[in-house]
Every structure is written in structure tokens, then in C-alpha cells.
Backbone as ProteinMPNN parsed JSONL, in Angstrom:
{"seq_chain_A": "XXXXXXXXXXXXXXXXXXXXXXXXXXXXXXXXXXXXXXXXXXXXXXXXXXXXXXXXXXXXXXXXXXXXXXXXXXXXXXXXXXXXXXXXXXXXXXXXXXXXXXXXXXXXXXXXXXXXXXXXXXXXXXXXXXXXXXXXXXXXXXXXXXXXXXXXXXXXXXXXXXXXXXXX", "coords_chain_A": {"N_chain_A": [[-7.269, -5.223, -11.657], [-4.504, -3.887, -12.641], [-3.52, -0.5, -14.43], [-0.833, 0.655, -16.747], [0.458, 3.737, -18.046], [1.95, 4.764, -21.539], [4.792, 6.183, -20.812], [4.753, 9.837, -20.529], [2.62, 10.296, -22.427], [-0.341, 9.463, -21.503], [-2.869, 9.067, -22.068], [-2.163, 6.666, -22.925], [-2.547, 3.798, -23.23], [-1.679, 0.901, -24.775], [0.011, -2.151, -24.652], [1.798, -2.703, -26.205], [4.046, -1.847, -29.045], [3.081, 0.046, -32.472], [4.263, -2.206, -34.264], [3.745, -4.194, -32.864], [5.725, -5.335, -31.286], [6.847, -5.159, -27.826], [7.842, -3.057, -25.961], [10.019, -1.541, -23.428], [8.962, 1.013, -22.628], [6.48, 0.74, -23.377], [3.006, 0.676, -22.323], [1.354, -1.026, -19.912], [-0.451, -4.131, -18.086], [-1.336, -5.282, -15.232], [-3.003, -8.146, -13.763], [-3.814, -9.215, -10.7], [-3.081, -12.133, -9.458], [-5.647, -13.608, -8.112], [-8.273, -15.454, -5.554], [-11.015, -13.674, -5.228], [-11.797, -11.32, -6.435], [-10.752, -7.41, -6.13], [-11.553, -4.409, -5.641], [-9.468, -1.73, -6.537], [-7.689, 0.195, -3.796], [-5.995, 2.287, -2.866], [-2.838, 3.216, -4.284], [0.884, 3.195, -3.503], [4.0, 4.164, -3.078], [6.688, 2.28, -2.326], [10.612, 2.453, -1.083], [11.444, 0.752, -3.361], [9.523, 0.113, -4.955], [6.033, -0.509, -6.115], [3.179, 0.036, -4.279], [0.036, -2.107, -3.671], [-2.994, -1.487, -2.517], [-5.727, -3.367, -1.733], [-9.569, -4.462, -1.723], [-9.236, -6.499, -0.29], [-6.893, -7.582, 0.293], [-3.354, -6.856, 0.117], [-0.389, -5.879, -2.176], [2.695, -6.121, -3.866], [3.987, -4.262, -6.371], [6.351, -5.162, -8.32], [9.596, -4.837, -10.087], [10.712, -7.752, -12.319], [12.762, -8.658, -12.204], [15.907, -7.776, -10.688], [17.92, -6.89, -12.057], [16.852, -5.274, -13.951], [14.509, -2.284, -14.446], [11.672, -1.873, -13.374], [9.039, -1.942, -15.324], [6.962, -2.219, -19.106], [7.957, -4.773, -19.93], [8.374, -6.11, -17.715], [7.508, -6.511, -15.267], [6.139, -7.615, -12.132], [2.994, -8.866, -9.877], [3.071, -9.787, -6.416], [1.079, -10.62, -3.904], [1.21, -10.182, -0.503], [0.036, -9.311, 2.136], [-3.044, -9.748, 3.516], [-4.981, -8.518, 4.62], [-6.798, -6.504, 4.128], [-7.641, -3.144, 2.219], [-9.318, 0.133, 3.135], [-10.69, 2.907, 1.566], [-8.979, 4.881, 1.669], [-6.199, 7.139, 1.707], [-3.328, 5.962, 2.271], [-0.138, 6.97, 4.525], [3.647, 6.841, 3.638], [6.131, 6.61, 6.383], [9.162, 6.492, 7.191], [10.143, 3.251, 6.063], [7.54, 2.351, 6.208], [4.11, 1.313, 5.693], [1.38, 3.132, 6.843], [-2.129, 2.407, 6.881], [-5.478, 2.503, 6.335], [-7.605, -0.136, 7.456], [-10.467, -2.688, 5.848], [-12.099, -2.251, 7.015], [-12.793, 0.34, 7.897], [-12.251, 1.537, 10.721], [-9.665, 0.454, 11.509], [-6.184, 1.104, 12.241], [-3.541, 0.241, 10.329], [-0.363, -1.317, 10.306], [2.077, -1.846, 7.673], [4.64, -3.206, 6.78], [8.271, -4.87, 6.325], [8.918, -7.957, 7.803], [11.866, -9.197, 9.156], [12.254, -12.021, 10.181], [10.497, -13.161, 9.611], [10.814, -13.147, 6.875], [9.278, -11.242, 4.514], [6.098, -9.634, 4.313], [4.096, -7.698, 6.798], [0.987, -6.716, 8.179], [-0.002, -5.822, 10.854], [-2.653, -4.55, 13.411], [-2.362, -1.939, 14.398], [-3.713, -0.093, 15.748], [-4.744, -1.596, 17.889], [-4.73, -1.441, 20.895], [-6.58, 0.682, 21.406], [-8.916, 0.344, 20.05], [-11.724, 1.293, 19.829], [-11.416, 4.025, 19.56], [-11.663, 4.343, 16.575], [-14.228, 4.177, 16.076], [-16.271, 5.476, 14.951], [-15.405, 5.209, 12.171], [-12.369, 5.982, 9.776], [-10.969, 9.333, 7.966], [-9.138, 10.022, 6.601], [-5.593, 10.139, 6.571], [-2.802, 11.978, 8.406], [0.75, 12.27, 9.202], [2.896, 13.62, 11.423], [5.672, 14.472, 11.877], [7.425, 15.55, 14.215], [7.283, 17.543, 16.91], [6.713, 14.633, 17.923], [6.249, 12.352, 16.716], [3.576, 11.175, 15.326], [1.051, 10.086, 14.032], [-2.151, 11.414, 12.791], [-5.474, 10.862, 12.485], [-8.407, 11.899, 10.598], [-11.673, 11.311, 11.521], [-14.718, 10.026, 10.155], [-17.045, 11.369, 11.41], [-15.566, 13.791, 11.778], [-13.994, 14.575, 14.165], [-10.615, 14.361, 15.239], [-7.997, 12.463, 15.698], [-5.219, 11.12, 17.194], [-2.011, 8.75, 16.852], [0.474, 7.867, 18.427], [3.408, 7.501, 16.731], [6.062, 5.372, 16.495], [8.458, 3.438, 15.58], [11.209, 2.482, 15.64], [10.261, 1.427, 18.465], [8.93, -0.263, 18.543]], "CA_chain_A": [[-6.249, -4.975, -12.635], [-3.658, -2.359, -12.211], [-2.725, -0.224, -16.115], [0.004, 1.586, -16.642], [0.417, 4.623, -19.397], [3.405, 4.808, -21.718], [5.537, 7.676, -19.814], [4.93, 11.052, -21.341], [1.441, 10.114, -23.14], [-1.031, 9.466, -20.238], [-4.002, 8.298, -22.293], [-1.977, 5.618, -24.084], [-2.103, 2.265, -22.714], [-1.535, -0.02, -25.245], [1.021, -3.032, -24.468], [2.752, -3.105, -27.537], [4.347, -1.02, -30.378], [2.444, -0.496, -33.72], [4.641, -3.286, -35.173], [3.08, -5.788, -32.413], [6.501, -5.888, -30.539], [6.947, -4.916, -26.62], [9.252, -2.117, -25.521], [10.066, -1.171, -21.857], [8.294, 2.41, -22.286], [5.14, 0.995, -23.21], [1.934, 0.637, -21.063], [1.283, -2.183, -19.433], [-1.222, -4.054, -17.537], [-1.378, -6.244, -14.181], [-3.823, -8.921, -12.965], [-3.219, -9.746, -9.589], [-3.697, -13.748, -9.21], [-6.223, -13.937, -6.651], [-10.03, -15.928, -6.243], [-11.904, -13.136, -5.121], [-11.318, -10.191, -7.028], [-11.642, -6.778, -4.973], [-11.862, -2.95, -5.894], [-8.325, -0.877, -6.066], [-8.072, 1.244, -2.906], [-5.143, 2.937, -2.611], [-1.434, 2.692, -4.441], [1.745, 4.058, -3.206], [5.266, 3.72, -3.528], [7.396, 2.235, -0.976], [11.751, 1.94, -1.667], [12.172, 0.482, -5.493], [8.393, -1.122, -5.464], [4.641, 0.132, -5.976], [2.314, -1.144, -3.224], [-1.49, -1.789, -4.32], [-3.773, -1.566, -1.235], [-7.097, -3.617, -2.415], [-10.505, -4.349, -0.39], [-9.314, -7.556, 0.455], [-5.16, -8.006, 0.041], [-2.095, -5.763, 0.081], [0.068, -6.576, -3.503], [3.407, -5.51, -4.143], [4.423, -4.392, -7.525], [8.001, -4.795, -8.899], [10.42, -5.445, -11.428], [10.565, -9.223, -12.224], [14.514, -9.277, -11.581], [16.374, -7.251, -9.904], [18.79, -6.21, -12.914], [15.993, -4.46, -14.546], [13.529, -1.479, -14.228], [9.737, -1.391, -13.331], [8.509, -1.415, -16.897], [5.83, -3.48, -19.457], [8.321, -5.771, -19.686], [9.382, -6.529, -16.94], [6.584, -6.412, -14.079], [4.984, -8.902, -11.33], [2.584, -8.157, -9.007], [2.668, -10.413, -5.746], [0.298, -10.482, -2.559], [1.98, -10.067, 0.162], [-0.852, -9.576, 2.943], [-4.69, -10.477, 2.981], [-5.694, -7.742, 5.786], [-7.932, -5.833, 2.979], [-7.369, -1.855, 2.657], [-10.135, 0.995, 2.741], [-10.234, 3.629, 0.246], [-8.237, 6.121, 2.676], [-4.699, 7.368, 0.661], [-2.289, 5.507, 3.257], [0.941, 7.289, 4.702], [4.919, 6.167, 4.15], [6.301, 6.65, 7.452], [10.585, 5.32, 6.8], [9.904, 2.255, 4.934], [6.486, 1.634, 6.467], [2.976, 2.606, 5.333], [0.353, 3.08, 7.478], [-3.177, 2.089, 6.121], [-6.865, 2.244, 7.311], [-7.726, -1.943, 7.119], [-11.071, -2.017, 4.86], [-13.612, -1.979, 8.474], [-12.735, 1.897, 8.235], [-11.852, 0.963, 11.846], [-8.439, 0.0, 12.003], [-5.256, 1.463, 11.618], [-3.008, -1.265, 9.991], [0.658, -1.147, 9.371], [2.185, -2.226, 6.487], [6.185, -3.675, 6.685], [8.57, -5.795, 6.225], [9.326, -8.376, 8.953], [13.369, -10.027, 8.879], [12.342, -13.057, 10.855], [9.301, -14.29, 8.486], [11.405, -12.647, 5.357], [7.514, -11.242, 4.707], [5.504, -8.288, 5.126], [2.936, -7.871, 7.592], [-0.013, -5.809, 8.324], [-0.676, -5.709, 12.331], [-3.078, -3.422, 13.945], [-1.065, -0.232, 15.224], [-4.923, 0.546, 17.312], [-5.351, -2.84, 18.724], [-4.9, -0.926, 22.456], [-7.448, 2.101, 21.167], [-9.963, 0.014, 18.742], [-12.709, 2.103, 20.0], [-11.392, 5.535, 18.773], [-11.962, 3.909, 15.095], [-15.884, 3.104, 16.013], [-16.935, 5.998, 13.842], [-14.783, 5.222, 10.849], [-11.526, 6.988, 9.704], [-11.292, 9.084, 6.867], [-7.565, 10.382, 6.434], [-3.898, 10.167, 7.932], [-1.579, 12.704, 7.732], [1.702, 12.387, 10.161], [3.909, 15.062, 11.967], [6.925, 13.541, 12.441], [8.298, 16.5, 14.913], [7.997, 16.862, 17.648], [6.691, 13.158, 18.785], [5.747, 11.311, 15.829], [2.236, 11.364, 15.764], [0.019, 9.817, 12.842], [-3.381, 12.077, 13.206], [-6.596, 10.677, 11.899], [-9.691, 12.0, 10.897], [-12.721, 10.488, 11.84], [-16.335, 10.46, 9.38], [-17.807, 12.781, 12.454], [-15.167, 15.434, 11.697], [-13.183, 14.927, 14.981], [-9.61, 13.773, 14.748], [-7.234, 11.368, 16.921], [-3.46, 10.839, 17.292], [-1.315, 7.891, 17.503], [2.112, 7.875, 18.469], [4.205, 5.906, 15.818], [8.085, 5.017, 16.59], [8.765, 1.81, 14.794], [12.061, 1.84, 16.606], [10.232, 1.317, 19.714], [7.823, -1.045, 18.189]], "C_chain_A": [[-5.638, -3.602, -12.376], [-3.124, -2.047, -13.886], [-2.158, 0.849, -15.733], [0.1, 2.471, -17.671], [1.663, 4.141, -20.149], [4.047, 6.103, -21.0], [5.361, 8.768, -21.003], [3.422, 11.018, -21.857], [0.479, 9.256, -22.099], [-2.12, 8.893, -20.75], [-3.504, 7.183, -23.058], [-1.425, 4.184, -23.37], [-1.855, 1.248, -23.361], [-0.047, -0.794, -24.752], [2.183, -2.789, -25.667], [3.048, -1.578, -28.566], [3.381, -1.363, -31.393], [2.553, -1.639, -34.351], [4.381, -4.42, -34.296], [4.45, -5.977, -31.46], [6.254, -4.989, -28.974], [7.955, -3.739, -25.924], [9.534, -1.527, -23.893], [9.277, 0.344, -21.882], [6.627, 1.964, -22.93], [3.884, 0.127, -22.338], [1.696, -0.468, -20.862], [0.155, -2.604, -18.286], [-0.782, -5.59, -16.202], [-2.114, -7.077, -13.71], [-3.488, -9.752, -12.174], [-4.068, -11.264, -9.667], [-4.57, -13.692, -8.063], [-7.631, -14.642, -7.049], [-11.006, -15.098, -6.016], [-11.3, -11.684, -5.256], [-12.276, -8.384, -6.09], [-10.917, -5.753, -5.881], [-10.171, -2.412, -5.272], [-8.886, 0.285, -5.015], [-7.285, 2.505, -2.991], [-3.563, 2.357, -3.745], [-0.891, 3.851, -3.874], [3.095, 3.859, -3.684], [6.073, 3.523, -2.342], [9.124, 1.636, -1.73], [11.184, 1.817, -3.392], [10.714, -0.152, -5.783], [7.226, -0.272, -5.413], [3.884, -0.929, -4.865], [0.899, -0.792, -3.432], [-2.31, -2.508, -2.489], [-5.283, -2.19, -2.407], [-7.826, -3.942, -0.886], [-10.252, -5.503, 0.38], [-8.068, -8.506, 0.874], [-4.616, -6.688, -0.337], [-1.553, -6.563, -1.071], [0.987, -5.721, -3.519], [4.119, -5.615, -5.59], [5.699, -3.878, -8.045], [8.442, -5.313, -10.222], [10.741, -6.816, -11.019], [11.824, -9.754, -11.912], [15.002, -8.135, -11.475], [17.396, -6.398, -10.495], [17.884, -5.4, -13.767], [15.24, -3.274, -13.761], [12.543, -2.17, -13.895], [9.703, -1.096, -14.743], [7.422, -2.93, -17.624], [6.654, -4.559, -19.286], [9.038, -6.552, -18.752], [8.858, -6.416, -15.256], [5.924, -7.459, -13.814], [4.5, -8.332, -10.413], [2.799, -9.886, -8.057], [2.058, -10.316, -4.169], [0.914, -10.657, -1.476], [1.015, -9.992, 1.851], [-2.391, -9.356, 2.934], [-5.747, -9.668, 4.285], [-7.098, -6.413, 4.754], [-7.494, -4.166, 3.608], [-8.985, -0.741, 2.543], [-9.765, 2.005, 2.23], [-9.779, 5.256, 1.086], [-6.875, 6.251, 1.949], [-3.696, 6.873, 2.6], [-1.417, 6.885, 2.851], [2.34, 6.809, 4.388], [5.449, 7.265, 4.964], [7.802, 5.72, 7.197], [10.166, 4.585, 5.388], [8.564, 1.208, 5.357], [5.297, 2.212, 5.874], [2.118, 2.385, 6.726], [-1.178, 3.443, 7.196], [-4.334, 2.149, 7.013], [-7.236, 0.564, 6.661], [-9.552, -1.569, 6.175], [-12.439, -1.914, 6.166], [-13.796, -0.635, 8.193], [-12.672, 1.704, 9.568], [-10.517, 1.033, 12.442], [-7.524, 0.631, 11.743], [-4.496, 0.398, 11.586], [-1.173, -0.774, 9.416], [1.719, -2.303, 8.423], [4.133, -2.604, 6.527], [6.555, -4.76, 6.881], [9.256, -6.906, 7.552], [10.49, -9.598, 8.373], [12.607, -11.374, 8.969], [11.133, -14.487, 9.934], [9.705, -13.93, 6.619], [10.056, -12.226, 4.207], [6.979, -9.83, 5.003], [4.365, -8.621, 5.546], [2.037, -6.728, 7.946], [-0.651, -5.976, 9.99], [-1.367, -4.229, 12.38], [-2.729, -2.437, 15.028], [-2.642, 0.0, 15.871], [-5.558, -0.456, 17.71], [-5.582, -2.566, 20.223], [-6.195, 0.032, 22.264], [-8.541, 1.315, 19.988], [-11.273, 0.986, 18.99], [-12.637, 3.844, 19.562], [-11.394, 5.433, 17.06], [-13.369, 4.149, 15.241], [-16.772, 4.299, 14.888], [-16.763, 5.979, 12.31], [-13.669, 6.397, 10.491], [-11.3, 7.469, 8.287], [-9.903, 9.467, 6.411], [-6.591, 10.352, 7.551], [-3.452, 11.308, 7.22], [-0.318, 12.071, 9.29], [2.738, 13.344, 10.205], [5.119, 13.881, 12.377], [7.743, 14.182, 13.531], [7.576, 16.853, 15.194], [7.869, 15.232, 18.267], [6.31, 12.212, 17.942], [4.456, 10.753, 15.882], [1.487, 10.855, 14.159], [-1.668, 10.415, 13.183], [-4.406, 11.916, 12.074], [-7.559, 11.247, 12.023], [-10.883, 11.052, 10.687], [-13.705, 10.975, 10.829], [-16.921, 11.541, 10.591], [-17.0, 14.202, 12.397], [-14.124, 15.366, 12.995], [-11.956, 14.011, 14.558], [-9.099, 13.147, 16.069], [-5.977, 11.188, 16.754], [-3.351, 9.869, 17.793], [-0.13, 7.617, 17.781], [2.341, 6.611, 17.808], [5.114, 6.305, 15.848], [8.265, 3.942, 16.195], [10.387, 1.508, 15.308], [11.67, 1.065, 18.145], [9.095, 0.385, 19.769], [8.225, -2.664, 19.043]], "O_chain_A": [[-6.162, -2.55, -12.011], [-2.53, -2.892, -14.556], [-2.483, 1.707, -14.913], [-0.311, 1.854, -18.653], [2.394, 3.288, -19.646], [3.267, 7.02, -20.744], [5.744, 8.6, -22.161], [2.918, 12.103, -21.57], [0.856, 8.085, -22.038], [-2.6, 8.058, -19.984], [-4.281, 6.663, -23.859], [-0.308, 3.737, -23.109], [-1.725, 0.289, -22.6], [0.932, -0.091, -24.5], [3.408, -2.777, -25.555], [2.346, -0.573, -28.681], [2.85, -2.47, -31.487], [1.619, -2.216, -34.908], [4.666, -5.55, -34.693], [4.293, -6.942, -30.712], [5.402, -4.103, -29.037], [8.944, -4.153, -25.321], [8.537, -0.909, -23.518], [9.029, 0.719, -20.736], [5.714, 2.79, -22.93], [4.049, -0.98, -21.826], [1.842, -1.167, -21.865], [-0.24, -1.701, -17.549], [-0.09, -6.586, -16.416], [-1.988, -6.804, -12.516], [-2.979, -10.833, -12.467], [-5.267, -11.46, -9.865], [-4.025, -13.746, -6.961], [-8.149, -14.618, -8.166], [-12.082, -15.474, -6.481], [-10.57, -11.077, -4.473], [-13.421, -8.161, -5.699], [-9.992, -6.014, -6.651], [-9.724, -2.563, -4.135], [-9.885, 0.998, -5.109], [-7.804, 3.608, -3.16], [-3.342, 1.154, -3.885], [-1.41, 4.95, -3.679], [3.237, 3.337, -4.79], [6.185, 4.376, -1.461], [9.162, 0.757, -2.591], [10.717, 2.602, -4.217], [10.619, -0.897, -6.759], [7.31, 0.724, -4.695], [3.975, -2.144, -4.688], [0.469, 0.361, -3.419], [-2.157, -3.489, -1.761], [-5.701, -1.671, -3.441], [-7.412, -3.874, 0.271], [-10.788, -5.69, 1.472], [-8.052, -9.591, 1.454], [-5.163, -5.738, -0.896], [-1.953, -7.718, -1.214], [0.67, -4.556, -3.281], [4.683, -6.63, -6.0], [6.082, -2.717, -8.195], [7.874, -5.961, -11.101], [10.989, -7.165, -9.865], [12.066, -10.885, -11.49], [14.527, -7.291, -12.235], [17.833, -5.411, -9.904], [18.574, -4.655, -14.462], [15.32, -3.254, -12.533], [12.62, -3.352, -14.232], [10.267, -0.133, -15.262], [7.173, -4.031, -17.133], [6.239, -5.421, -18.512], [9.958, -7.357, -18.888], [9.596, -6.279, -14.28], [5.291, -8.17, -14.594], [5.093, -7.39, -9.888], [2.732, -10.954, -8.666], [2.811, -9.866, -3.306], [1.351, -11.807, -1.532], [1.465, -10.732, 2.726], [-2.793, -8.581, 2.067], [-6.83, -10.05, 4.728], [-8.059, -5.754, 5.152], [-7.172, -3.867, 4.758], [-9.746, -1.102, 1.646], [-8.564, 2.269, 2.279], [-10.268, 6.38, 0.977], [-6.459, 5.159, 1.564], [-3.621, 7.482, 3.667], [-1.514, 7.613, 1.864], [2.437, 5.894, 5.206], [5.398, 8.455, 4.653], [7.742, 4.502, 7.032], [9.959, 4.991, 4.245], [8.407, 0.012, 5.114], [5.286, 3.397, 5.542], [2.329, 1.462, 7.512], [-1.522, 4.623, 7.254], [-4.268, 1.908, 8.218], [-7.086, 0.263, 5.477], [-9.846, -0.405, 5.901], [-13.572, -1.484, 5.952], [-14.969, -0.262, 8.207], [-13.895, 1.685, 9.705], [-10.233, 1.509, 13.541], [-7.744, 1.086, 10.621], [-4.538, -0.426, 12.499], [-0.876, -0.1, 8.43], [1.919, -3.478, 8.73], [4.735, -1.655, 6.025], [5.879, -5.659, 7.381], [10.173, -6.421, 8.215], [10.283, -10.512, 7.576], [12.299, -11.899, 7.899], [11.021, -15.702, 9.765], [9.149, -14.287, 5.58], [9.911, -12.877, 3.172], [7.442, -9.064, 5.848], [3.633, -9.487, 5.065], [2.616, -5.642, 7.967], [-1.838, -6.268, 10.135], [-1.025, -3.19, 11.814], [-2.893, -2.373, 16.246], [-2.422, 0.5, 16.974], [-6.77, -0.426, 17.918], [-6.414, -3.224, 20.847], [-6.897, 0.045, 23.276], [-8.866, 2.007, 19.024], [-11.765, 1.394, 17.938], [-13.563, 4.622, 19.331], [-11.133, 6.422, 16.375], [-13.815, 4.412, 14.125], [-17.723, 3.971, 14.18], [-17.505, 6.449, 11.448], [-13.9, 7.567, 10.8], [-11.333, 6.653, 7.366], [-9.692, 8.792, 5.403], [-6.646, 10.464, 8.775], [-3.567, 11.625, 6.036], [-0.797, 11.494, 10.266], [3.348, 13.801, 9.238], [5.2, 12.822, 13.0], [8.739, 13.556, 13.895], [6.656, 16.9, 14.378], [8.754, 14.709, 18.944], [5.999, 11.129, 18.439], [4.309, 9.751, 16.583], [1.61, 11.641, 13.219], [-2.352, 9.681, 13.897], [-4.367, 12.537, 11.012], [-8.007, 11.407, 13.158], [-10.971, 10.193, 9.809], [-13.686, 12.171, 10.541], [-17.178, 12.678, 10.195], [-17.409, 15.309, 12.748], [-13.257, 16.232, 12.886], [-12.09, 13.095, 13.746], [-9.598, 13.262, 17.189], [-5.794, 11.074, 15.542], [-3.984, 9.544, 18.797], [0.319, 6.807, 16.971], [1.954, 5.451, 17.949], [5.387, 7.419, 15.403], [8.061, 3.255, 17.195], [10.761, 0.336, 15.357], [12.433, 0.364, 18.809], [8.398, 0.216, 20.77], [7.453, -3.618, 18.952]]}, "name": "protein", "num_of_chains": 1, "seq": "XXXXXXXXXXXXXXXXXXXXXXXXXXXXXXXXXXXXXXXXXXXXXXXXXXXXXXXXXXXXXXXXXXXXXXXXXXXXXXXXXXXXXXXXXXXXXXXXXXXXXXXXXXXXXXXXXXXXXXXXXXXXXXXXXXXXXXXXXXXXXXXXXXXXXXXXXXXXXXXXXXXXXXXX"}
């Protein structure tokens, strides 16, 4: 389940107004449809949508039409890919993220593909799987000079991967 506050008042989640009705500023809650319910890892924000990284599916959370806000009334969450995330704070990179998958292993990225109208989660260290084997515990990325996403590893040493998604 993903809850939201009302804006401004941070401990106040209730759905509703006193009088029982619904208002776009108040808090709201999400339960992603799925059969095997898994542990929030990570959220972020990617463009106009929230993206919920869990241990066992990616979920993107938006406004339910397109003429509206993000608000209680007016939010769906839907799953979007089933590559599971680990509890590492992903990167956005453009309009991509780039995620540790939940092995602690993988680096996984996270966008949208035209051709399947779809987002997908391939492994950006499918050539390098062996510089994962200790587990990774943060990204940061330099974008200047070569575009470089630099992980650290659980042992303390770190690793670079060149990411150009033009050249993908």
C-alpha cells in the first residue's frame, strides 16, 4: 500500500473530510492489485507520474485522466514491470530511472519503449554481471564529462557504467 498526507499537514492521512465527503487535498491511499504482495523499495518521480519500485514489480502512479491532477480523488496505480526492485534510492537519468533489480546484483533500467507502447526494465550490466557479485548499495550519476552512473558496492569499492540512452 502506498498513503498519501493531505499537503501541508504530514501526519494526516485520512481519506475524507470531517463531513465524510472526498476533496482533492485530502490523503489518500493505494493498493496495488497484485497476488503476491511485496515490501515498498524505492519511489520516485518520473515526468507527470510517481514510480513505486517494489521487491517484486515496478507500479506507476498517476492521475486517473489526464484532465485532472494527482490527488485522493483522482489516483490509479498500475504495474507496469515485474523485474522486482532492491531497497537502493534509484536515479532519473532524462526520462529514465536507473534501479538496482531486487538480487542487489543488477543494474536495471526503467523506460518507456514506443514499439510495445510499455515500459521496460532490461539489464543495463548484462555485459559486466560480475561487477554486481558483491551487491550494490547506491547510484549516483555524473552526467559530464561521459555519462557515467557510479555504483557502490556492499565491500565499499565502487564501479562505473557508461549510460547514453541515445546510443542505446
Amino acid at each position: 500500500m502506498i498513503a498519501g498526507s493531505k499537503p501541508g499537514a504530514y501526519s494526516t492521512f485520512s481519506p475524507t473530510e470531517p463531513d465524510g465527503s472526498v476533496a482533492d487535498d485530502c490523503g489518500f491511499s493505494l493498493t496495488p492489485k497484485t497476488r503476491n504482495a511485496a515490501r515498498l523499495r524505492w519511489l520516485t518521480a518520473l515526468a507527470k507520474n510517481l514510480i513505486a519500485g517494489f521487491g517484486n514489480s515496478e507500479w506507476q502512479l498517476q492521475a486517473a485522466t489526464d484532465a485532472q491532477a494527482f490527488s485522493a480523488r483522482n489516483a490509479k496505480a498500475s504495474k507496469e514491470t515485474e523485474r522486482g526492485s532492491a531497497n537502493v534510492q534509484p536515479i532519473v537519468v532524462d526520462k529514465q530511472i536507473l534501479f538496482v533489480g531486487k538480487d542487489d546484483k543488477t543494474l536495471r533500467e526503467y523506460a518507456y519503449v514506443f514499439q510495445s507502447d510499455g515500459f521496460r526494465a532490461p539489464s543495463m550490466s548484462i555485459f559486466a554481471s560480475h561487477l554486481g557479485a558483491p551487491g550494490f548499495e547506491q547510484i549516483v550519476f555524473a552526467a559530464s564529462p561521459h555519462s557515467i552512473a557510479w555504483v557502490k558496492l556492499v565491500d565499499g569499492s565502487l564501479v562505473g557504467f557508461t549510460y547514453n540512452r541515445e546510443e542505446a
